[in-house]
Amino acid sequence: MPLEINEKSMPLAIIISFFLNGLGMAYAGNILKGVGYFIGSIILSLIISSIFNGFLTFIINLIVWIIGLVLTYQEVNEVNQQKRMLLMNSMNKN
């Protein structure tokens, strides 16, 4: 009987984080990190928009959004790599 990995979908995680910054990490399995980043980015956005106006607010929020996408990419890679290692270890035991 073949073992399945059930990897997390990178495109789906990126799409989730594209629209809801950080929640792709929650999809990958790190719920606390994903929800924390999502809530933190909203709070940071509100603080930044109350301090700065216009273009600078846009740039800072864009940077935070891009960081969320990169962190999501890294999280999904890490989760999938761990699943692959577990599968390889279980196959070696047989």
PDB file of C-alpha atoms in Angstrom:
ATOM      1  CA  MET A   1       0.000   0.000   0.000  1.00  0.00           C
ATOM      2  CA  PRO A   2       1.629   3.290  -1.094  1.00  0.00           C
ATOM      3  CA  LEU A   3       1.964   6.044   1.458  1.00  0.00           C
ATOM      4  CA  GLU A   4       0.681   9.505   0.638  1.00  0.00           C
ATOM      5  CA  ILE A   5       2.347  12.765   1.559  1.00  0.00           C
ATOM      6  CA  ASN A   6      -0.667  15.111   1.336  1.00  0.00           C
ATOM      7  CA  GLU A   7       1.503  18.155   0.766  1.00  0.00           C
ATOM      8  CA  LYS A   8       0.078  21.624   1.165  1.00  0.00           C
ATOM      9  CA  SER A   9      -0.560  23.439  -2.092  1.00  0.00           C
ATOM     10  CA  MET A  10       1.897  26.278  -2.623  1.00  0.00           C
ATOM     11  CA  PRO A  11      -0.331  28.137  -5.121  1.00  0.00           C
ATOM     12  CA  LEU A  12      -3.331  27.931  -2.791  1.00  0.00           C
ATOM     13  CA  ALA A  13      -1.308  29.165   0.190  1.00  0.00           C
ATOM     14  CA  ILE A  14       0.051  32.101  -1.827  1.00  0.00           C
ATOM     15  CA  ILE A  15      -3.433  32.996  -3.106  1.00  0.00           C
ATOM     16  CA  ILE A  16      -4.813  32.925   0.438  1.00  0.00           C
ATOM     17  CA  SER A  17      -1.990  35.169   1.670  1.00  0.00           C
ATOM     18  CA  PHE A  18      -2.354  37.420  -1.350  1.00  0.00           C
ATOM     19  CA  PHE A  19      -5.878  38.333  -0.274  1.00  0.00           C
ATOM     20  CA  LEU A  20      -5.631  37.742   3.498  1.00  0.00           C
ATOM     21  CA  ASN A  21      -2.040  38.522   4.417  1.00  0.00           C
ATOM     22  CA  GLY A  22      -0.492  35.750   6.483  1.00  0.00           C
ATOM     23  CA  LEU A  23      -3.403  33.315   6.519  1.00  0.00           C
ATOM     24  CA  GLY A  24      -1.598  31.108   4.010  1.00  0.00           C
ATOM     25  CA  MET A  25       0.684  30.210   6.932  1.00  0.00           C
ATOM     26  CA  ALA A  26      -2.394  29.092   8.871  1.00  0.00           C
ATOM     27  CA  TYR A  27      -3.426  26.963   5.884  1.00  0.00           C
ATOM     28  CA  ALA A  28       0.046  25.407   5.904  1.00  0.00           C
ATOM     29  CA  GLY A  29      -0.526  24.303   9.482  1.00  0.00           C
ATOM     30  CA  ASN A  30       0.972  27.051  11.621  1.00  0.00           C
ATOM     31  CA  ILE A  31      -2.310  28.587  12.738  1.00  0.00           C
ATOM     32  CA  LEU A  32      -0.873  30.754  15.517  1.00  0.00           C
ATOM     33  CA  LYS A  33       1.792  32.268  13.268  1.00  0.00           C
ATOM     34  CA  GLY A  34      -0.648  32.855  10.397  1.00  0.00           C
ATOM     35  CA  VAL A  35      -3.418  34.424  12.456  1.00  0.00           C
ATOM     36  CA  GLY A  36      -0.848  36.421  14.431  1.00  0.00           C
ATOM     37  CA  TYR A  37       0.683  37.818  11.262  1.00  0.00           C
ATOM     38  CA  PHE A  38      -2.752  38.593   9.836  1.00  0.00           C
ATOM     39  CA  ILE A  39      -3.909  40.481  12.947  1.00  0.00           C
ATOM     40  CA  GLY A  40      -0.501  42.103  13.395  1.00  0.00           C
ATOM     41  CA  SER A  41      -0.426  43.367   9.826  1.00  0.00           C
ATOM     42  CA  ILE A  42      -3.891  44.905  10.235  1.00  0.00           C
ATOM     43  CA  ILE A  43      -2.877  46.632  13.469  1.00  0.00           C
ATOM     44  CA  LEU A  44       0.407  47.802  11.940  1.00  0.00           C
ATOM     45  CA  SER A  45      -1.449  49.110   8.899  1.00  0.00           C
ATOM     46  CA  LEU A  46      -3.817  51.104  11.100  1.00  0.00           C
ATOM     47  CA  ILE A  47      -0.943  52.553  13.123  1.00  0.00           C
ATOM     48  CA  ILE A  48       1.074  53.437  10.028  1.00  0.00           C
ATOM     49  CA  SER A  49      -1.884  55.062   8.305  1.00  0.00           C
ATOM     50  CA  SER A  50      -2.521  57.213  11.375  1.00  0.00           C
ATOM     51  CA  ILE A  51       1.103  58.408  11.449  1.00  0.00           C
ATOM     52  CA  PHE A  52       1.940  58.746   7.752  1.00  0.00           C
ATOM     53  CA  ASN A  53      -0.092  59.839   4.778  1.00  0.00           C
ATOM     54  CA  GLY A  54      -0.212  58.801   1.157  1.00  0.00           C
ATOM     55  CA  PHE A  55       2.644  57.180  -0.650  1.00  0.00           C
ATOM     56  CA  LEU A  56       4.764  56.311   2.407  1.00  0.00           C
ATOM     57  CA  THR A  57       1.842  54.418   3.953  1.00  0.00           C
ATOM     58  CA  PHE A  58       1.403  52.518   0.700  1.00  0.00           C
ATOM     59  CA  ILE A  59       5.113  51.586   0.539  1.00  0.00           C
ATOM     60  CA  ILE A  60       5.268  50.376   4.145  1.00  0.00           C
ATOM     61  CA  ASN A  61       2.077  48.330   3.772  1.00  0.00           C
ATOM     62  CA  LEU A  62       3.385  46.884   0.506  1.00  0.00           C
ATOM     63  CA  ILE A  63       6.580  45.773   2.242  1.00  0.00           C
ATOM     64  CA  VAL A  64       4.591  44.122   5.054  1.00  0.00           C
ATOM     65  CA  TRP A  65       2.385  42.391   2.461  1.00  0.00           C
ATOM     66  CA  ILE A  66       5.396  41.095   0.491  1.00  0.00           C
ATOM     67  CA  ILE A  67       7.017  39.822   3.692  1.00  0.00           C
ATOM     68  CA  GLY A  68       3.785  37.930   4.423  1.00  0.00           C
ATOM     69  CA  LEU A  69       3.922  36.278   1.012  1.00  0.00           C
ATOM     70  CA  VAL A  70       7.576  35.303   1.479  1.00  0.00           C
ATOM     71  CA  LEU A  71       6.907  33.911   4.962  1.00  0.00           C
ATOM     72  CA  THR A  72       3.980  31.910   3.576  1.00  0.00           C
ATOM     73  CA  TYR A  73       6.207  30.480   0.836  1.00  0.00           C
ATOM     74  CA  GLN A  74       8.837  29.501   3.415  1.00  0.00           C
ATOM     75  CA  GLU A  75       6.253  27.997   5.774  1.00  0.00           C
ATOM     76  CA  VAL A  76       4.695  25.799   3.079  1.00  0.00           C
ATOM     77  CA  ASN A  77       8.145  24.639   1.935  1.00  0.00           C
ATOM     78  CA  GLU A  78       9.090  23.772   5.514  1.00  0.00           C
ATOM     79  CA  VAL A  79       5.851  21.888   6.207  1.00  0.00           C
ATOM     80  CA  ASN A  80       6.070  19.946   2.953  1.00  0.00           C
ATOM     81  CA  GLN A  81       9.741  19.127   3.573  1.00  0.00           C
ATOM     82  CA  GLN A  82       8.880  17.784   7.033  1.00  0.00           C
ATOM     83  CA  LYS A  83       6.138  15.613   5.529  1.00  0.00           C
ATOM     84  CA  ARG A  84       8.567  14.271   2.925  1.00  0.00           C
ATOM     85  CA  MET A  85      11.123  13.441   5.622  1.00  0.00           C
ATOM     86  CA  LEU A  86       8.498  11.620   7.699  1.00  0.00           C
ATOM     87  CA  LEU A  87       7.451   9.637   4.636  1.00  0.00           C
ATOM     88  CA  MET A  88      11.047   8.733   3.824  1.00  0.00           C
ATOM     89  CA  ASN A  89      11.695   7.687   7.435  1.00  0.00           C
ATOM     90  CA  SER A  90       8.579   5.508   7.494  1.00  0.00           C
ATOM     91  CA  MET A  91       9.565   3.910   4.181  1.00  0.00           C
ATOM     92  CA  ASN A  92      13.069   3.169   5.488  1.00  0.00           C
ATOM     93  CA  LYS A  93      11.632   1.412   8.544  1.00  0.00           C
ATOM     94  CA  ASN A  94       9.762  -1.041   6.322  1.00  0.00           C
TER      95      ASN A  94
END
